[in-house]
Amino acid sequence: LKKDSISVNSYHHQGIQKLSPQLISMASAPDGLIEAVWAPGRTFLWAVQWHPEFSYKVNEDSKAIFAEFVRACRV
């Protein structure tokens, strides 16, 4: 999303303890919990710990995640 900070609806009881060397963290919470990862070399592999599907109708950042996925599918 090319931003330093966004608000997310994060409410989970699990988190990433050890990140695979094939993934790169692209977002973390203030407490250091990894909130989003991506895989370089893949057409599109993003994984997020929050729920953009709940807020995409009212949140531009959530909408942008889905728009990027659709863009990658068209390539």
Coordinates of C-alpha atoms in Angstrom, one line a residue, residues 1-6 26 60-61:
L1 CA 0.0 0.0 0.0
K2 CA 3.1 2.2 0.1
K3 CA 2.2 3.7 3.5
D4 CA 4.0 3.9 6.8
S5 CA 0.9 3.2 8.8
I6 CA -2.7 2.1 8.3
M26 CA 5.6 -6.0 5.1
E60 CA -9.7 2.6 1.0
D61 CA -6.7 0.6 2.3

